[in-house]
């Protein structure tokens, strides 16, 4: 038996009739389809009403659940894609090289020596200021960054380039000559012998990289300890005592200036530490880490100018950055490697004379993870 209705055609299905309720296009509207057990309007009982209502609720709940899952998955997938993009940028930009010595530490006479075991991690940061009229073959920034095992602080130790030190396989010379003689590996050996420590990792960056990173985060706040002026091209920078906000060009002039400062290269090194601190704080701040555009711009600028040792992989760098994300200004400490005064070498060079006793104490503080007690 079949009957016709205003919106569809009733067709037989076994012992029961099913009203398919065709829509205007001749297709079944799923929400209007009646239960095969019978049409309530044709005399079905209350149980059939309950079954139909329950099934409609289940369908509606499934649709709500699907919509909720989509709303949750879209941002998760977007974040995953963004993090994947950042990982791609860092992985492709960072260059790795043999910056650590291929053999164990050696003494001034070239013989192997054993350094005492230490705590924490020591990074040697080398900055090169290559360019017209500059000593491109030598390192102009040499900083040991010591990170304790609990990642509660970072100590930046600046080593003046004019420190007069023994260089393995060579005669005594200025510290930055080690880089000229044998690149980063020889500089690492020289620093290890000087302090009696192990250098775990090396990172090299050009000064132009500092400029690009500064602009990528919208400038940095830097503490200026000594007022001065510096003219670069047609621009004159007026550095006033106190905190100053600097863009990339201004920061570059700030870290390069030396001749007008009271202690020359010593003062310049202290400026470089102040700038590095300002950049670290800005980079680890929520305004950078929580801003996808700023963070990706910074990582691109930083890694495009970065070379690290071949034992420092992207995963390690990411883990270290994550562990240090809670640092505040008071958690970053400056130290200038100890020297007893200025002098002149036998061949007439102006040099910084190492304070051997204090240098030994500094090395012990690094090994013992006790730089907070070093004076």
Short mmCIF file of C-alpha atoms in Angstrom, two decimals:
data_model
loop_
_atom_site.label_atom_id
_atom_site.label_comp_id
_atom_site.label_asym_id
_atom_site.label_seq_id
_atom_site.Cartn_x
_atom_site.Cartn_y
_atom_site.Cartn_z
CA UNK A 1 0.00 0.00 0.00
CA UNK A 2 1.21 3.49 -0.81
CA UNK A 3 -0.21 6.95 -0.33
CA UNK A 4 0.87 10.38 -1.43
CA UNK A 5 1.23 13.42 0.79
CA UNK A 6 1.84 17.12 0.33
CA UNK A 7 5.66 16.88 0.63
CA UNK A 8 6.62 13.35 -0.35
CA UNK A 9 5.72 9.84 -1.30
CA UNK A 10 5.03 6.98 1.06
CA UNK A 11 6.69 3.77 -0.16
CA UNK A 12 6.52 0.30 1.34
CA UNK A 13 9.49 -1.07 3.27
CA UNK A 14 8.90 -4.60 4.45
CA UNK A 15 5.95 -4.59 6.80
CA UNK A 16 6.22 -0.87 7.50
CA UNK A 17 5.68 2.29 5.52
CA UNK A 18 8.41 4.92 5.53
CA UNK A 19 7.70 8.58 4.79
CA UNK A 20 10.91 9.75 3.03
CA UNK A 21 9.84 13.42 3.05
CA UNK A 22 11.62 14.47 -0.13
CA UNK A 23 12.80 18.06 -0.32
CA UNK A 24 12.29 20.37 -3.28
CA UNK A 25 15.26 18.81 -5.09
CA UNK A 26 13.97 15.30 -4.68
CA UNK A 27 16.46 14.48 -1.89
CA UNK A 28 15.76 13.23 1.55
CA UNK A 29 15.98 15.78 4.35
CA UNK A 30 17.65 13.73 7.14
CA UNK A 31 16.13 15.81 9.94
CA UNK A 32 12.60 15.30 8.58
CA UNK A 33 12.95 11.53 8.10
CA UNK A 34 10.62 9.58 10.37
CA UNK A 35 11.53 6.51 12.32
CA UNK A 36 10.97 3.25 10.39
CA UNK A 37 8.91 1.88 13.26
CA UNK A 38 6.01 4.07 12.30
CA UNK A 39 4.72 7.55 11.76
CA UNK A 40 3.55 9.06 15.05
CA UNK A 41 0.94 11.07 13.18
CA UNK A 42 -0.60 7.81 11.97
CA UNK A 43 -1.29 6.59 15.46
CA UNK A 44 2.22 5.60 16.88
CA UNK A 45 2.43 5.27 20.61
CA UNK A 46 4.44 7.35 23.15
CA UNK A 47 7.43 4.95 23.00
CA UNK A 48 7.91 5.74 19.37
CA UNK A 49 7.82 9.47 20.18
CA UNK A 50 10.56 8.92 22.76
CA UNK A 51 12.74 6.95 20.35
CA UNK A 52 12.40 9.59 17.64
CA UNK A 53 13.20 12.42 20.06
CA UNK A 54 16.22 10.61 21.47
CA UNK A 55 17.65 9.96 18.02
CA UNK A 56 17.21 13.59 17.03
CA UNK A 57 19.03 14.65 20.20
CA UNK A 58 21.87 12.25 19.47
CA UNK A 59 22.24 13.63 15.95
CA UNK A 60 22.21 17.19 17.25
CA UNK A 61 24.76 16.35 19.94
CA UNK A 62 27.04 14.74 17.36
CA UNK A 63 26.88 17.90 15.24
CA UNK A 64 27.70 20.06 18.26
CA UNK A 65 30.60 17.76 19.17
CA UNK A 66 32.01 17.89 15.64
CA UNK A 67 31.77 21.68 15.62
CA UNK A 68 33.53 21.88 18.98
CA UNK A 69 36.31 19.59 17.80
CA UNK A 70 36.83 21.72 14.72
CA UNK A 71 37.01 24.89 16.82
CA UNK A 72 39.59 23.24 19.06
CA UNK A 73 41.66 21.65 16.32
CA UNK A 74 41.99 24.72 14.11
CA UNK A 75 44.04 26.77 16.61
CA UNK A 76 46.00 23.69 17.67
CA UNK A 77 46.90 22.92 14.07
CA UNK A 78 47.68 26.59 13.46
CA UNK A 79 50.00 26.69 16.47
CA UNK A 80 51.60 23.43 15.40
CA UNK A 81 52.13 24.80 11.92
CA UNK A 82 53.58 28.01 13.33
CA UNK A 83 55.97 26.13 15.59
CA UNK A 84 56.89 23.95 12.66
CA UNK A 85 57.62 27.07 10.64
CA UNK A 86 59.83 28.49 13.40
CA UNK A 87 61.68 25.20 13.66
CA UNK A 88 62.14 25.25 9.87
CA UNK A 89 63.57 28.80 10.01
CA UNK A 90 66.03 27.99 12.79
CA UNK A 91 67.09 24.66 11.30
CA UNK A 92 67.74 26.12 7.86
CA UNK A 93 69.42 29.35 8.99
CA UNK A 94 71.81 28.22 11.73
CA UNK A 95 75.18 27.13 10.43
CA UNK A 96 77.22 24.51 12.28
CA UNK A 97 80.99 24.27 12.11
CA UNK A 98 83.93 22.67 13.91
CA UNK A 99 84.37 25.52 16.42
CA UNK A 100 85.52 23.35 19.32
CA UNK A 101 89.01 21.82 19.52
CA UNK A 102 89.15 18.38 17.94
CA UNK A 103 91.56 17.19 20.62
CA UNK A 104 91.62 17.60 24.39
CA UNK A 105 92.90 20.75 26.10
CA UNK A 106 96.61 21.48 25.69
CA UNK A 107 98.98 23.60 27.71
CA UNK A 108 101.09 26.49 26.49
CA UNK A 109 103.73 23.97 25.42
CA UNK A 110 101.22 22.05 23.32
CA UNK A 111 101.05 19.09 25.74
CA UNK A 112 97.67 17.63 26.72
CA UNK A 113 96.24 18.75 30.06
CA UNK A 114 93.15 17.69 32.01
CA UNK A 115 90.69 20.37 33.08
CA UNK A 116 88.81 19.84 36.36
CA UNK A 117 85.19 18.78 35.97
CA UNK A 118 82.73 21.63 36.41
CA UNK A 119 79.05 22.35 36.93
CA UNK A 120 76.70 24.29 34.69
CA UNK A 121 77.22 25.04 31.00
CA UNK A 122 79.75 27.45 29.50
CA UNK A 123 79.10 29.15 26.17
CA UNK A 124 81.79 31.16 24.41
CA UNK A 125 80.17 33.97 22.42
CA UNK A 126 82.39 35.44 19.71
CA UNK A 127 81.42 38.65 17.96
CA UNK A 128 83.19 39.69 14.77
CA UNK A 129 83.11 43.29 13.58
CA UNK A 130 84.37 42.80 10.04
CA UNK A 131 84.21 45.70 7.62
CA UNK A 132 86.20 48.51 6.00
CA UNK A 133 88.91 49.82 8.32
CA UNK A 134 88.26 47.13 10.93
CA UNK A 135 90.14 44.06 12.09
CA UNK A 136 87.90 41.56 10.38
CA UNK A 137 90.22 38.63 11.07
CA UNK A 138 90.10 39.09 14.83
CA UNK A 139 87.35 38.66 17.38
CA UNK A 140 86.10 41.93 18.86
CA UNK A 141 83.68 40.42 21.39
CA UNK A 142 84.65 37.51 23.62
CA UNK A 143 82.13 36.63 26.31
CA UNK A 144 81.75 33.51 28.42
CA UNK A 145 78.07 33.00 29.28
CA UNK A 146 77.78 30.67 32.27
CA UNK A 147 74.40 29.02 32.84
CA UNK A 148 74.05 27.14 36.16
CA UNK A 149 72.45 23.72 36.23
CA UNK A 150 69.17 25.10 37.61
CA UNK A 151 68.97 27.82 34.89
CA UNK A 152 68.18 30.41 37.56
CA UNK A 153 70.63 33.01 36.23
CA UNK A 154 73.12 33.85 33.52
CA UNK A 155 76.55 35.36 34.15
CA UNK A 156 78.19 37.18 31.24
CA UNK A 157 81.98 37.45 31.58
CA UNK A 158 83.64 39.87 29.19
CA UNK A 159 87.24 39.24 28.21
CA UNK A 160 88.99 42.37 26.89
CA UNK A 161 90.62 41.69 23.55
CA UNK A 162 93.89 43.31 24.74
CA UNK A 163 94.46 40.83 27.60
CA UNK A 164 98.06 39.63 27.28
CA UNK A 165 97.90 35.83 27.53
CA UNK A 166 99.79 32.65 26.56
CA UNK A 167 98.42 31.17 23.32
CA UNK A 168 99.04 27.42 22.83
CA UNK A 169 101.62 26.82 20.13
CA UNK A 170 102.47 30.52 19.89
CA UNK A 171 104.16 33.18 21.98
CA UNK A 172 102.25 35.45 24.36
CA UNK A 173 99.92 37.82 22.55
CA UNK A 174 96.66 39.70 22.86
CA UNK A 175 93.71 37.40 23.48
CA UNK A 176 91.99 38.16 20.19
CA UNK A 177 95.13 37.11 18.31
CA UNK A 178 94.24 33.50 19.18
CA UNK A 179 91.29 33.71 16.80
CA UNK A 180 93.50 35.16 14.08
CA UNK A 181 96.05 32.36 14.53
CA UNK A 182 93.73 29.37 14.75
CA UNK A 183 90.09 30.41 14.59
CA UNK A 184 87.54 29.53 17.25
CA UNK A 185 89.18 26.22 18.29
CA UNK A 186 92.43 27.92 19.30
CA UNK A 187 90.54 30.71 21.07
CA UNK A 188 88.63 28.05 23.02
CA UNK A 189 91.88 26.34 24.03
CA UNK A 190 93.36 29.67 25.11
CA UNK A 191 90.31 30.50 27.25
CA UNK A 192 90.21 27.03 28.80
CA UNK A 193 93.86 27.28 29.81
CA UNK A 194 93.40 30.79 31.14
CA UNK A 195 90.50 29.82 33.41
CA UNK A 196 90.98 26.09 33.99
CA UNK A 197 87.46 25.33 32.71
CA UNK A 198 85.79 23.48 29.86
CA UNK A 199 84.00 25.47 27.18
CA UNK A 200 80.94 23.42 26.24
CA UNK A 201 79.64 25.34 23.25
CA UNK A 202 80.58 28.19 20.92
CA UNK A 203 78.37 30.71 19.12
CA UNK A 204 79.70 33.22 16.59
CA UNK A 205 77.77 36.24 15.32
CA UNK A 206 78.63 39.34 13.33
CA UNK A 207 77.85 42.81 14.66
CA UNK A 208 75.37 43.29 11.82
CA UNK A 209 73.43 40.43 13.39
CA UNK A 210 73.10 42.44 16.62
CA UNK A 211 71.61 45.28 14.59
CA UNK A 212 69.10 43.04 12.81
CA UNK A 213 68.00 41.36 16.06
CA UNK A 214 67.52 44.73 17.76
CA UNK A 215 65.27 46.01 14.99
CA UNK A 216 63.33 42.74 14.87
CA UNK A 217 62.15 43.16 18.49
CA UNK A 218 61.37 46.86 18.08
CA UNK A 219 64.51 48.14 19.79
CA UNK A 220 65.97 47.43 23.23
CA UNK A 221 66.38 49.33 26.48
CA UNK A 222 70.07 49.61 27.40
CA UNK A 223 71.67 51.01 30.53
CA UNK A 224 74.27 53.63 29.58
CA UNK A 225 76.91 53.91 32.32
CA UNK A 226 79.08 56.56 30.64
CA UNK A 227 77.80 59.46 28.53
CA UNK A 228 79.37 60.08 25.12
CA UNK A 229 78.62 61.10 21.55
CA UNK A 230 79.41 59.16 18.41
CA UNK A 231 79.07 60.24 14.79
CA UNK A 232 78.44 57.59 12.15
CA UNK A 233 78.15 59.01 8.65
CA UNK A 234 75.78 61.94 8.86
CA UNK A 235 74.18 60.81 12.13
CA UNK A 236 75.38 61.85 15.60
CA UNK A 237 74.27 59.74 18.55
CA UNK A 238 74.07 61.31 21.99
CA UNK A 239 74.41 58.59 24.62
CA UNK A 240 73.15 59.87 27.98
CA UNK A 241 73.62 58.16 31.34
CA UNK A 242 70.67 56.04 32.33
CA UNK A 243 68.34 53.78 30.39
CA UNK A 244 68.00 54.55 26.69
CA UNK A 245 65.84 52.90 24.05
CA UNK A 246 67.96 52.03 21.02
CA UNK A 247 67.19 50.87 17.52
CA UNK A 248 69.62 48.73 15.53
CA UNK A 249 71.79 51.53 14.13
CA UNK A 250 72.09 53.26 17.49
CA UNK A 251 72.91 50.00 19.28
CA UNK A 252 75.60 49.23 16.71
CA UNK A 253 77.24 52.62 17.26
CA UNK A 254 76.96 52.07 21.03
CA UNK A 255 78.77 48.71 21.10
CA UNK A 256 81.45 49.79 18.62
CA UNK A 257 82.54 53.02 20.31
CA UNK A 258 85.87 52.85 22.13
CA UNK A 259 88.16 55.88 21.74
CA UNK A 260 86.00 58.41 23.60
CA UNK A 261 85.38 56.12 26.55
CA UNK A 262 87.32 56.48 29.80
CA UNK A 263 88.82 52.97 29.77
CA UNK A 264 88.86 52.32 26.03
CA UNK A 265 88.34 48.65 25.25
CA UNK A 266 87.38 47.85 28.86
CA UNK A 267 84.54 50.38 28.73
CA UNK A 268 83.49 49.14 25.32
CA UNK A 269 83.27 45.59 26.64
CA UNK A 270 81.05 46.76 29.49
CA UNK A 271 78.81 48.45 26.94
CA UNK A 272 78.59 45.26 24.95
CA UNK A 273 77.50 43.37 28.06
CA UNK A 274 74.85 46.01 28.81
CA UNK A 275 73.51 45.69 25.29
CA UNK A 276 73.47 41.86 25.40
CA UNK A 277 71.54 42.02 28.67
CA UNK A 278 68.98 44.42 27.19
CA UNK A 279 68.56 42.23 24.13
CA UNK A 280 68.17 39.06 26.23
CA UNK A 281 65.50 40.65 28.43
CA UNK A 282 63.56 41.93 25.42
CA UNK A 283 63.80 38.59 23.64
CA UNK A 284 62.59 36.61 26.68
CA UNK A 285 59.76 39.06 27.43
CA UNK A 286 56.07 38.26 26.72
CA UNK A 287 55.99 41.07 24.15
CA UNK A 288 58.34 38.96 22.02
CA UNK A 289 57.56 35.36 22.95
CA UNK A 290 53.78 35.86 22.71
CA UNK A 291 53.90 37.79 19.43
CA UNK A 292 54.25 35.42 16.45
CA UNK A 293 55.35 38.16 14.04
CA UNK A 294 57.99 39.58 16.40
CA UNK A 295 59.30 36.17 17.44
CA UNK A 296 59.62 34.84 13.90
CA UNK A 297 61.34 38.07 12.80
CA UNK A 298 63.80 37.86 15.68
CA UNK A 299 64.61 34.20 15.10
CA UNK A 300 65.18 34.83 11.41
CA UNK A 301 67.50 37.78 12.16
CA UNK A 302 69.38 35.93 14.89
CA UNK A 303 69.89 32.66 13.09
CA UNK A 304 70.76 34.22 9.73
CA UNK A 305 73.93 35.58 11.31
CA UNK A 306 74.71 32.69 13.65
CA UNK A 307 77.26 29.90 13.49
CA UNK A 308 77.47 27.36 16.32
CA UNK A 309 79.65 24.37 17.10
CA UNK A 310 78.57 21.10 15.56
CA UNK A 311 77.59 19.66 18.95
CA UNK A 312 75.00 22.41 19.59
CA UNK A 313 71.84 21.31 17.82
CA UNK A 314 68.55 23.15 17.40
CA UNK A 315 66.82 21.01 20.02
CA UNK A 316 69.40 21.95 22.65
CA UNK A 317 69.11 25.64 21.79
CA UNK A 318 65.32 25.46 22.02
CA UNK A 319 65.46 23.68 25.39
CA UNK A 320 67.92 26.21 26.82
CA UNK A 321 65.82 29.16 25.66
CA UNK A 322 62.69 27.61 27.19
CA UNK A 323 64.46 26.96 30.50
CA UNK A 324 65.64 30.59 30.68
CA UNK A 325 62.31 32.20 29.76
CA UNK A 326 61.62 33.38 33.32
CA UNK A 327 64.82 35.43 33.73
CA UNK A 328 64.53 38.97 35.04
CA UNK A 329 67.02 41.83 35.04
CA UNK A 330 68.53 40.89 38.39
CA UNK A 331 69.14 37.35 37.14
CA UNK A 332 71.69 38.50 34.53
CA UNK A 333 75.06 39.45 35.97
CA UNK A 334 78.09 41.17 34.39
CA UNK A 335 81.73 40.46 35.15
CA UNK A 336 84.84 41.81 33.46
CA UNK A 337 87.72 39.33 33.47
CA UNK A 338 90.24 40.52 36.09
CA UNK A 339 93.29 42.51 35.06
CA UNK A 340 95.75 44.39 37.25
CA UNK A 341 96.31 47.38 35.00
CA UNK A 342 97.53 48.57 31.62
CA UNK A 343 101.00 48.00 30.24
CA UNK A 344 103.16 47.79 27.14
CA UNK A 345 104.42 44.58 25.58
CA UNK A 346 108.06 44.06 24.59
CA UNK A 347 107.17 44.93 21.02
CA UNK A 348 105.41 48.14 22.03
CA UNK A 349 101.73 47.12 22.06
CA UNK A 350 99.29 48.58 24.60
CA UNK A 351 98.03 45.66 26.65
CA UNK A 352 95.85 44.71 29.61
CA UNK A 353 97.84 42.83 32.28
CA UNK A 354 96.08 39.73 33.66
CA UNK A 355 95.55 39.49 37.43
CA UNK A 356 96.55 35.83 37.77
CA UNK A 357 95.27 35.26 41.32
CA UNK A 358 91.84 36.70 40.56
CA UNK A 359 91.68 34.86 37.24
CA UNK A 360 92.24 31.59 39.10
CA UNK A 361 89.46 32.52 41.53
CA UNK A 362 87.14 33.31 38.63
CA UNK A 363 87.83 29.93 37.05
CA UNK A 364 87.08 28.17 40.34
CA UNK A 365 83.79 30.07 40.71
CA UNK A 366 82.76 29.00 37.21
CA UNK A 367 83.62 25.34 37.86
CA UNK A 368 81.81 25.35 41.21
CA UNK A 369 78.69 27.09 39.88
CA UNK A 370 79.38 29.77 42.49
CA UNK A 371 79.70 32.98 40.49
CA UNK A 372 77.26 34.69 42.85
CA UNK A 373 80.05 34.60 45.47
CA UNK A 374 82.83 35.81 43.16
CA UNK A 375 84.15 39.28 43.96
#
